[in-house]
Amino acid sequence: MAGERRRRGGEGPRERTRERGTRREREREREQQQQQQRGPGRGRAALVVAAAAALALGLAAAAAEWKRWSAAARLVTPHPAPPALPPGSTGPLASPQRFWGTYRPHVYFGMKTRSPRALVTGLMWLRQSEGGGGLRHTCEQSDGLSRYGWLMHDGENFGVQEIRDGDLSLKTEFVKRPGGEHGGDWSWRVTARTEGAGGPAPLLSLFFYVATDGQGTLRPHLENGTRLAAVTGTTEELGDFTLTFLRPTAGSGEDPKYASYHYLEAASPGLHRLTEVVRSSLSDRFVFAPPGRPRRRFFAVDAFRGLPGEAPRGRLLLHQVTLEPPSTAEVTFESGSAAGRPGRLAGAALSAALGRHAAAFERRFEETFGLGRKGFPPAQRRFAQAALSELLGGLGYFHGRSLVQAPLQERPVPAPEAALFTAVPSRSFFPRGFLWDEGFHQLLLARWDPALSREVVAHWLDLMNAEGWIPREQILGEEARAKVPPEFLLQHSETANPPTLLLALQRLLPAAPPPFLRRLFPRLRAWYDWYNRTQAGPLPLTFRWRGRDPQPERFLNPKTLASGLDDYPRASHPSPEERHLDLRCWMALASRVLAEVAERLGEPAGPYREMERALSDNELLERLHWAPELGAFADYGNHSAAVGLRWQPAAPPAPGRPPSAPRLVREVREAPRPRFVEALGYVSLFPLLLQLLRPDSPRLPAVLAAMRSERQLWTPFGLRSLARDSPLYMRRNTQHDPPYWRGSVWVNINYLALRALSGYAGAEGPQRERAAELYRELRHNLVANLYRQYAESGFLWEHYSDSTGRGQGCHPFAGWSALVVLVMAEDY
Ligand SMILES: *[C@@H]1O[C@H](CO)[C@@H](O)[C@H](O)[C@H]1NC(C)=O
Ligand SMILES: *[C@@H]1O[C@H](CO)[C@@H](O)[C@H](O)[C@H]1NC(C)=O
Ligand SMILES: *[C@@H]1O[C@H](CO)[C@@H](O)[C@H](O)[C@H]1NC(C)=O
């Protein structure tokens, strides 16, 4: 089983990104299809001879061209409603407390400001025993760190992170101090220790850097010609500032530590290439020579000779300190406009500030979630604190353009520049915004800091284009792009994603200030309309996810990335006849939330209430989605259950064509026909998950029974995504695509299940007791397993094995797995 975990963990970013991202094959197929569609059309037109017909065709072509052109224009036109975020509201004057932050979730430790061309600071380190290739900077699974993540982080002023890299343990801490008009001061402390038996103390280098990107100036201040003691500078939003690199001390004390110093000043070709700049500047010609001790060669930054390619975009100044742990190094940032400073925030003052913030964090955590009151032991409370903190520490600020494409467009186009303040699913693998994940993130963050959550929701809604569409994956700016292979950048304008932000909004609603809701409302309406219009199904009050994989013969079951449940089995043959149950339930939720917001604002809520009533009508729901042969709710479509993957032998080489490799193709052993889809799993649960099913529904017992059945969805670790007795349970989708939503336990859906069960347990009805019992057992299983896996592996994971409970997919994955905090708190 350990082998299993390694295999998945070891998959390259390509493989993994593909599972959530757009697929390269899909792009190619789409192109081919479009060419086919375009080709014959032109051919026929050439054959038309009658002038009138030609004219008519010409007009039609012109109309089609116009349509294409205007669709293309609307694709990249921002929505005309006033922005949900008032202009300037995120800058240093309006929001000083959130100007600086650890908004670079993809680096192990770094900070930046919420500005389009921000000043960034960061840490790299090198265990000299690893050689120059062991430089650590961006969070990479391939670094093989046994643990890293924020243990405490309040989302604003303070954080403590622990990192384990082999025998090295690093603690990275920061504290901010308000003052002035530019976001105030902050200080860092990095504490290094090594565990291990005897031998010479290993050498460690810490690299602290500051870099500009397109604007601002930096000036080095050297001590004795080699030690970069300070950097002064100016940027548009920060004004003047001073960054000071203090001399390291031994352990936690104040005693100075013997250290070697180096520094680098370089033109930076862009923030996404900083690791390369530093790595290419390393040389091992340096000697560490503490008095009276053996001399050792080591790597340090030397001359930077430039990188091929891009022209310089900014400057990098880097301070390298090399020493033998244990040791503590501190950095202070002081804003020029902060007057009347009580003293430098370093040494004892920094210790005191860190202590005060830690105590305040503990208090606020207990007040918010009450895990102590509920009797959780300290170790489990620390686990919950770490889960919340890693999500808060994963908040990023991104700025840039999406690459978008409409179905009839030949080429993708860049969307307008946009800013996004968002949490990310995973600092290593998905360090960018994902629409469907974000609603789940905000369910938790809305409890911790509702104002912060409101700001995140507003940022997302401001990404909407004139059509009312929000691209589901946000890859903004070069640092975000550097984590995504170019062929996966594209966002397709017909592709939706579950509107989970509305779940978060529903939670924020009771305490939301009316002006906030008023700014949001036009955008919410446009968003709702977009779903209602573009994702409509074949019958009234049915819905269908667009953008399924075409060419079904290439997949065991063509994926439905839009749904968020990627490879969850749907109709085997995608067609316009499909009706998707989960989307229908999301629309019911959306109607309810829109109605609630409208009512709060005194706006007409009637159409949304009507829609909600129609979509919650249990009889209609049953007619459209109850599959008697399955004894469960299901999708409907053109479907064959008798499909399998078969090796197609290599085609013999034909003249002028290279031999093709053998490949797996789908074999359909029984013709598809319109019917309910034979899959029992998360999708079947949606009427319960979003609480559309009435507590007295005659179907509720069957749904609960499927949840509790070990042959179906029940495991000792939570509910699995697809029933064990379902035809596609744990089946690969292609040669390269391991099962994803075909059996694993996912925390977001388990959270929704617990929330629903606690609702049914609290409502009058014949299933009340049963629901309460399932709730207790499921909650225990989920919390116990996530805690056990965290204690053993050091991380929260993307999903969990339904057979062993082990963490799977990528890590760290606080993201929606951090919802375990709300489950522990029983806060739904
Ligand atoms: C650096 O220079 C200062 C005086 O400018 C001196 O006091 C100090 O000892 C020197 N430090 C080192 C490490 O050489
Ligand atoms: C959703 O679309 C349907 C079909 O076009 C329409 O009848 C209904 O009024 C729409 N609902 C809302 C709330 O706009
Ligand atoms: C179902 O799919 C098959 C294979 O693509 C197709 O031949 C058939 O017409 C489809 N049936 C319906 C009702 O769409």
PDB file of N, CA and C in Angstrom, residues 42 54 121 205 262 266 302 342 347 364 492 507 529 569 572 618 733 772 795:
ATOM      1  N   ARG A  42     -17.783  25.026 -46.257  1.00  0.00           N
ATOM      2  CA  ARG A  42     -17.198  25.845 -47.324  1.00  0.00           C
ATOM      3  C   ARG A  42     -17.347  25.157 -48.681  1.00  0.00           C
ATOM      4  N   ALA A  54     -26.828  32.366 -53.271  1.00  0.00           N
ATOM      5  CA  ALA A  54     -25.500  32.805 -52.857  1.00  0.00           C
ATOM      6  C   ALA A  54     -25.609  34.013 -51.937  1.00  0.00           C
ATOM      7  N   THR A 121       8.897  39.179  -1.018  1.00  0.00           N
ATOM      8  CA  THR A 121      10.013  38.731  -0.197  1.00  0.00           C
ATOM      9  C   THR A 121       9.866  37.230  -0.024  1.00  0.00           C
ATOM     10  N   SER A 205      22.372  26.757   4.622  1.00  0.00           N
ATOM     11  CA  SER A 205      22.313  28.134   4.128  1.00  0.00           C
ATOM     12  C   SER A 205      20.870  28.591   4.067  1.00  0.00           C
ATOM     13  N   HIS A 262      26.994  35.931   2.189  1.00  0.00           N
ATOM     14  CA  HIS A 262      27.141  36.229   0.769  1.00  0.00           C
ATOM     15  C   HIS A 262      25.909  36.987   0.326  1.00  0.00           C
ATOM     16  N   ALA A 266      20.897  41.033  -8.617  1.00  0.00           N
ATOM     17  CA  ALA A 266      20.731  40.575  -9.996  1.00  0.00           C
ATOM     18  C   ALA A 266      19.511  41.209 -10.630  1.00  0.00           C
ATOM     19  N   ASP A 302      27.309  33.433  -6.218  1.00  0.00           N
ATOM     20  CA  ASP A 302      28.506  34.052  -6.760  1.00  0.00           C
ATOM     21  C   ASP A 302      28.010  35.064  -7.785  1.00  0.00           C
ATOM     22  N   PRO A 342       7.961  51.936  18.729  1.00  0.00           N
ATOM     23  CA  PRO A 342       8.500  51.746  20.077  1.00  0.00           C
ATOM     24  C   PRO A 342       9.893  51.114  20.081  1.00  0.00           C
ATOM     25  N   GLY A 347      14.314  40.219  18.249  1.00  0.00           N
ATOM     26  CA  GLY A 347      14.802  39.719  19.531  1.00  0.00           C
ATOM     27  C   GLY A 347      13.677  39.540  20.533  1.00  0.00           C
ATOM     28  N   ARG A 364      -9.101  32.821  20.250  1.00  0.00           N
ATOM     29  CA  ARG A 364     -10.097  33.041  19.200  1.00  0.00           C
ATOM     30  C   ARG A 364     -10.521  31.707  18.577  1.00  0.00           C
ATOM     31  N   HIS A 492     -12.633  27.288 -21.181  1.00  0.00           N
ATOM     32  CA  HIS A 492     -13.655  27.267 -22.229  1.00  0.00           C
ATOM     33  C   HIS A 492     -14.945  27.923 -21.762  1.00  0.00           C
ATOM     34  N   ARG A 507     -24.104  31.308   4.117  1.00  0.00           N
ATOM     35  CA  ARG A 507     -23.580  31.360   5.471  1.00  0.00           C
ATOM     36  C   ARG A 507     -23.266  32.789   5.892  1.00  0.00           C
ATOM     37  N   ASP A 529     -28.376  33.668 -14.147  1.00  0.00           N
ATOM     38  CA  ASP A 529     -28.921  33.642 -15.504  1.00  0.00           C
ATOM     39  C   ASP A 529     -28.054  32.832 -16.446  1.00  0.00           C
ATOM     40  N   PRO A 569     -18.882   8.532 -13.127  1.00  0.00           N
ATOM     41  CA  PRO A 569     -19.569   7.993 -14.300  1.00  0.00           C
ATOM     42  C   PRO A 569     -20.877   8.717 -14.624  1.00  0.00           C
ATOM     43  N   SER A 572     -22.811   7.032 -20.858  1.00  0.00           N
ATOM     44  CA  SER A 572     -21.625   6.592 -21.593  1.00  0.00           C
ATOM     45  C   SER A 572     -21.453   7.346 -22.915  1.00  0.00           C
ATOM     46  N   ASN A 618     -40.643  17.302  -4.897  1.00  0.00           N
ATOM     47  CA  ASN A 618     -40.133  15.936  -4.773  1.00  0.00           C
ATOM     48  C   ASN A 618     -40.727  14.985  -5.809  1.00  0.00           C
ATOM     49  N   ASN A 733      -9.839   5.272 -16.364  1.00  0.00           N
ATOM     50  CA  ASN A 733     -10.604   5.841 -17.467  1.00  0.00           C
ATOM     51  C   ASN A 733      -9.873   5.700 -18.793  1.00  0.00           C
ATOM     52  N   ALA A 772     -29.797  10.515  12.658  1.00  0.00           N
ATOM     53  CA  ALA A 772     -28.958  10.904  13.793  1.00  0.00           C
ATOM     54  C   ALA A 772     -27.859   9.861  14.034  1.00  0.00           C
ATOM     55  N   PHE A 795       0.328  15.527   6.831  1.00  0.00           N
ATOM     56  CA  PHE A 795      -0.419  16.375   5.897  1.00  0.00           C
ATOM     57  C   PHE A 795      -1.913  16.079   5.890  1.00  0.00           C
TER      58      PHE A 795
END
